[in-house]
PDB file of C-alpha atoms in Angstrom:
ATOM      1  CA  UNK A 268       0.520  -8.137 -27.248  1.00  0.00           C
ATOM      2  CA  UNK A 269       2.317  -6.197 -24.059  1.00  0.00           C
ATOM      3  CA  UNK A 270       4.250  -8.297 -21.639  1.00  0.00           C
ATOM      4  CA  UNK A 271       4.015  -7.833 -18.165  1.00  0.00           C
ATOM      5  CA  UNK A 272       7.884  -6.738 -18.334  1.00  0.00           C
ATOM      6  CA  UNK A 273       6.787  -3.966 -20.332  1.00  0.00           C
ATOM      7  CA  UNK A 274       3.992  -2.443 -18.293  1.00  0.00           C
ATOM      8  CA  UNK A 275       6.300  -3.202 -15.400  1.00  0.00           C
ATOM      9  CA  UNK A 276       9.239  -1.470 -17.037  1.00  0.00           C
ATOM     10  CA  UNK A 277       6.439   1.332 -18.084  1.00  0.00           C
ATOM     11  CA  UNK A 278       5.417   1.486 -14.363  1.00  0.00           C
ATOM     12  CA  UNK A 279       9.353   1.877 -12.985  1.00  0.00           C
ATOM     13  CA  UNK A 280       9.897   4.545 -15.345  1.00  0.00           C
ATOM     14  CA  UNK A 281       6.581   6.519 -13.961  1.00  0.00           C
ATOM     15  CA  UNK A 282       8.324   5.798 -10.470  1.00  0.00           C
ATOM     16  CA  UNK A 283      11.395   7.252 -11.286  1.00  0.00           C
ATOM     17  CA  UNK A 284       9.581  10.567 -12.714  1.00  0.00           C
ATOM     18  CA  UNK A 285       8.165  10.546  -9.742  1.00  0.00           C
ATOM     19  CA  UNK A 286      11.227  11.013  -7.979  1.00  0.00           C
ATOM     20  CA  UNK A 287      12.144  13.910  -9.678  1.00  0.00           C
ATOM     21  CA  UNK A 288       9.467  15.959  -8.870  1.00  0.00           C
ATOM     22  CA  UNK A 289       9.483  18.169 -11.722  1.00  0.00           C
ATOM     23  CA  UNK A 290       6.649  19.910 -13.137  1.00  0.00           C
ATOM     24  CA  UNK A 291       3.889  17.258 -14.103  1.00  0.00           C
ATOM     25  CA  UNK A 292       6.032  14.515 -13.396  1.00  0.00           C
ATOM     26  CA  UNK A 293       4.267  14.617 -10.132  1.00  0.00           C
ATOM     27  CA  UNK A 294       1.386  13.157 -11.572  1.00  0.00           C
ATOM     28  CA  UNK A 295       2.662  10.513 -13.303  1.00  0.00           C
ATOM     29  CA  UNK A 296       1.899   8.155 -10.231  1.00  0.00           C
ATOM     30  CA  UNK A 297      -1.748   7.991 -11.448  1.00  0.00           C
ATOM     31  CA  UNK A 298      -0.094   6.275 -14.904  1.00  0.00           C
ATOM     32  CA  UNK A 299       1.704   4.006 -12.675  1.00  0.00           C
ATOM     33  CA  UNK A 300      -1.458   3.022 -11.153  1.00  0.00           C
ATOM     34  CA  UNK A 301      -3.390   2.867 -14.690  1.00  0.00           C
ATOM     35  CA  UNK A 302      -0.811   0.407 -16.073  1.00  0.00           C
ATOM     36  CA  UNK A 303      -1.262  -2.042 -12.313  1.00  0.00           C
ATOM     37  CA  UNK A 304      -4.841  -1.810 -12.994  1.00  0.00           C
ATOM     38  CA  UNK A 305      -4.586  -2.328 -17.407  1.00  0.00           C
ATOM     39  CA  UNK A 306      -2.507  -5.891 -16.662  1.00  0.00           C
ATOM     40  CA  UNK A 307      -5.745  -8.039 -15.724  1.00  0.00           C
ATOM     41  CA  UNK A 308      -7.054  -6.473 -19.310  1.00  0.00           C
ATOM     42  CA  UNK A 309      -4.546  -8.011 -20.715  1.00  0.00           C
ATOM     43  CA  UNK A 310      -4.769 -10.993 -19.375  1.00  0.00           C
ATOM     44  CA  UNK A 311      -1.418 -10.399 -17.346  1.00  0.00           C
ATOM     45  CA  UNK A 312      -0.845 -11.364 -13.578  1.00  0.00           C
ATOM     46  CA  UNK A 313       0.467  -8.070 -11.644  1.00  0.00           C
ATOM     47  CA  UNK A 314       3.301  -9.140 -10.000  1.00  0.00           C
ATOM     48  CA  UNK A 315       6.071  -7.851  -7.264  1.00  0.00           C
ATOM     49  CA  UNK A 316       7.787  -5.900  -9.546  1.00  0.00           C
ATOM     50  CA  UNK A 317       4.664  -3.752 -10.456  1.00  0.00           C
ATOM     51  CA  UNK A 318       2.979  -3.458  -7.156  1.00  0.00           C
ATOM     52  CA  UNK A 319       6.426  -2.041  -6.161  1.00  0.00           C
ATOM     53  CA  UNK A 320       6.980   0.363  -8.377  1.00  0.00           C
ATOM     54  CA  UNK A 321       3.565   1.735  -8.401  1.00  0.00           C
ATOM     55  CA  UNK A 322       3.995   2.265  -4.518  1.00  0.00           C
ATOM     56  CA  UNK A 323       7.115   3.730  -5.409  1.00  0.00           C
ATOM     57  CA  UNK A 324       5.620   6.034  -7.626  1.00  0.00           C
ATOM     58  CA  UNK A 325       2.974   7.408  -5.066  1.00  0.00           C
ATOM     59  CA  UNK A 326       4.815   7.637  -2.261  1.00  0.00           C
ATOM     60  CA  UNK A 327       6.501  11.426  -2.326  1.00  0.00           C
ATOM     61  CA  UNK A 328       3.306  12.339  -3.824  1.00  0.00           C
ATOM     62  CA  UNK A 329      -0.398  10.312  -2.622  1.00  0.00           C
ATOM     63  CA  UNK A 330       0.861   8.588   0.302  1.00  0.00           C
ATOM     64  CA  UNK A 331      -1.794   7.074   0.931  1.00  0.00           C
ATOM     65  CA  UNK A 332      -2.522   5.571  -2.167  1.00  0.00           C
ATOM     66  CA  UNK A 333       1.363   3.931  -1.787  1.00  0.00           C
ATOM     67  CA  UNK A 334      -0.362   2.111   1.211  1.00  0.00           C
ATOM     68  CA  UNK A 335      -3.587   1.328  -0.760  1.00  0.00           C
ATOM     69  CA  UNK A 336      -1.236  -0.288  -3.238  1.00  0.00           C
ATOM     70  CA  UNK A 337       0.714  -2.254  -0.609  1.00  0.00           C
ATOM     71  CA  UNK A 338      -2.556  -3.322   0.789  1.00  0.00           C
ATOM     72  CA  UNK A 339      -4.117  -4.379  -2.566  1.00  0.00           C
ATOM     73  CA  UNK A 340      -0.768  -6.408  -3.186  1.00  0.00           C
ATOM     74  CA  UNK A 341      -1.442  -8.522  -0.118  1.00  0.00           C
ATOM     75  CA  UNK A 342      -4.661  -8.503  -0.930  1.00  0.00           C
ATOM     76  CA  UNK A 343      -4.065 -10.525  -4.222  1.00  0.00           C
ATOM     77  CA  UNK A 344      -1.418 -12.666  -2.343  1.00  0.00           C
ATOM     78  CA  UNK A 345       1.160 -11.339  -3.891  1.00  0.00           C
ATOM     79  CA  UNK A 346       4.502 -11.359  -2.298  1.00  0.00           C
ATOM     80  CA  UNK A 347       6.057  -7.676  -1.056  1.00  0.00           C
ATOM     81  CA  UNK A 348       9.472  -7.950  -1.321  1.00  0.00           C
ATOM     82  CA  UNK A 349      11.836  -5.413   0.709  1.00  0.00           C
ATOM     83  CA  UNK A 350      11.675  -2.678  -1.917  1.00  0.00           C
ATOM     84  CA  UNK A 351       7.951  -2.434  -1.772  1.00  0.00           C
ATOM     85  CA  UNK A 352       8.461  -2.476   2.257  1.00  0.00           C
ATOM     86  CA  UNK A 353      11.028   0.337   1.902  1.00  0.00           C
ATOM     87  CA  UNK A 354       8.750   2.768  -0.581  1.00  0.00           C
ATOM     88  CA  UNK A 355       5.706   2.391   2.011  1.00  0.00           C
ATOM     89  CA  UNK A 356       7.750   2.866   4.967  1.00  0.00           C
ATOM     90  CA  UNK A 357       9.213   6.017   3.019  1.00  0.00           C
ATOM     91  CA  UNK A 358       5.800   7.316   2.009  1.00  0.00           C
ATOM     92  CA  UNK A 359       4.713   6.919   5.916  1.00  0.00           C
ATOM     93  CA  UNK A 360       7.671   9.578   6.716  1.00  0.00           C
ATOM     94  CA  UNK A 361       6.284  11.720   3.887  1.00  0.00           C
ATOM     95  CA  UNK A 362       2.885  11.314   5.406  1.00  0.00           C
ATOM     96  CA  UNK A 363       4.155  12.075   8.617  1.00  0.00           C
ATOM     97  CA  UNK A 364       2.712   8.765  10.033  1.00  0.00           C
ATOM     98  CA  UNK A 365       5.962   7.167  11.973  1.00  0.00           C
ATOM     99  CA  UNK A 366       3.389   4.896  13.889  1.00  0.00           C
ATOM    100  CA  UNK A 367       2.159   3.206  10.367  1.00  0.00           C
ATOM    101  CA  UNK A 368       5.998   3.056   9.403  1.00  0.00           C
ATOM    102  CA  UNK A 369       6.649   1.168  12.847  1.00  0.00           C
ATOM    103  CA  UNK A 370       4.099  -1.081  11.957  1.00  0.00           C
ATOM    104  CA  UNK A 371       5.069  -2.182   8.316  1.00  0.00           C
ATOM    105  CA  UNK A 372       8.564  -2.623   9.927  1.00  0.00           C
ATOM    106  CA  UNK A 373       7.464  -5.196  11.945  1.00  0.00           C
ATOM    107  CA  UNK A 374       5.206  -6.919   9.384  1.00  0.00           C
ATOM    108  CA  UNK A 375       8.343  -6.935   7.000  1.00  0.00           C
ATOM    109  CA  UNK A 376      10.063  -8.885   9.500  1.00  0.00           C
ATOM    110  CA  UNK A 377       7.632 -10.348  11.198  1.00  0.00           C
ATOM    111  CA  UNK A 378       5.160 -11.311   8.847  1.00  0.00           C
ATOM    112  CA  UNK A 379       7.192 -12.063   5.505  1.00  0.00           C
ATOM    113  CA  UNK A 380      10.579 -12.588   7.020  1.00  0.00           C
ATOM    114  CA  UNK A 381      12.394  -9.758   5.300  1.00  0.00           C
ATOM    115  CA  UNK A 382      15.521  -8.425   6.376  1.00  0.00           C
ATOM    116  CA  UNK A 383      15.600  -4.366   6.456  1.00  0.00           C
ATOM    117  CA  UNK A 384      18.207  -2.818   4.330  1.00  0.00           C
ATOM    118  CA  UNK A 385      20.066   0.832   4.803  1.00  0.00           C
ATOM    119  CA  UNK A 386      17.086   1.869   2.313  1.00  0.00           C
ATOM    120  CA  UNK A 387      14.630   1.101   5.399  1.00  0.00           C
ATOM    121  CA  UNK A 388      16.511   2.108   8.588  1.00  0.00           C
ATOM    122  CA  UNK A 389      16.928   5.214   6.682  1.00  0.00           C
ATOM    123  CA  UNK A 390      12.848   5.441   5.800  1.00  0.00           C
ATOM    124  CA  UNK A 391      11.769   4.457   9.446  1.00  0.00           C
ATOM    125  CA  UNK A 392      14.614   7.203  10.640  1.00  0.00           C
ATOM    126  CA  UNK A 393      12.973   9.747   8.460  1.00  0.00           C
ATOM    127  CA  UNK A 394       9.558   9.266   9.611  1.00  0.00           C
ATOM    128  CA  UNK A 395      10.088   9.034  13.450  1.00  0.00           C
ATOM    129  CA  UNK A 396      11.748  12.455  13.087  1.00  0.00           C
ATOM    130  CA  UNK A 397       8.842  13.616  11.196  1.00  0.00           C
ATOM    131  CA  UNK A 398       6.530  12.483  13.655  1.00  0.00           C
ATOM    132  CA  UNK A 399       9.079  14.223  16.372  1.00  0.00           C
ATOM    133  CA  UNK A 400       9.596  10.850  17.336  1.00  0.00           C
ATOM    134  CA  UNK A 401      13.259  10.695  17.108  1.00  0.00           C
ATOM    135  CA  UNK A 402      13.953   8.674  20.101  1.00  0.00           C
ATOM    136  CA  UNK A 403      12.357   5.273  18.641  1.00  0.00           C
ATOM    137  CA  UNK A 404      15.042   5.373  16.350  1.00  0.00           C
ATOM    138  CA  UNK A 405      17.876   4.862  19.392  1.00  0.00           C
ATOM    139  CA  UNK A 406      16.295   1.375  20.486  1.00  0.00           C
TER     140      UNK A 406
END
């Protein structure tokens, strides 16, 4: 029977294909999602670990689906942790949507009481300059 490590360990390895970009790699953020949606099948509990890497996996490519993923995650109860913060915040930049990124920094903070790393100073950065707003980022 799979573990959850395994379709978690499955879904990081779709996010870091992802990463690359190459060729059909692209797409493999749709397997990352398949194998979040397969765990209840198998009578497995999605957990942190999953959700995060499956946001990690769409966000250079489906943006939006990263934030669907975030928002399913809370949805369930489940727990973002900073890395799932720092992939949506990153897939806002590459969505051009700095005022979304603004907004899941403060709920990281705010909300779950998670301190930012460089990881998401460096996302928010990215998509205030996007969004040609760079001056947000002196405050």
């Amino acid at each position: 029977k799979p573990s959850l490590v395994l379709l978690n360990a499955a879904s990081s390895a779709c996010e870091k294909a992802c990463a690359q970009m190459s060729g059909s790699a692209a797409r493999t953020w749709q397997l990352s999602l398949s194998l979040l949606l397969l765990a209840p099948s198998l009578e497995l509990e999605p957990d942190t670990i999953g959700y995060s890497a499956a946001i990690g996996a769409c966000e250079k490519v489906a943006w939006e689906q990263a934030l669907e993923v975030l928002q399913a995650m809370r949805r369930q109860e489940i727990l973002p942790s900073t890395i799932s913060f720092n992939a949506a915040i990153s897939a806002c930049a590459f969505g051009h949507n700095w005022e979304l990124a603004l907004c899941l920094w403060d709920d990281m903070q705010l909300l779950y009481g998670l301190k930012p790393d460089v990881i998401a100073y460096s996302s928010l950065i990215s998509a205030c300059e996007k969004g040609r707003q760079w001056q947000l980022t002196l405050v």
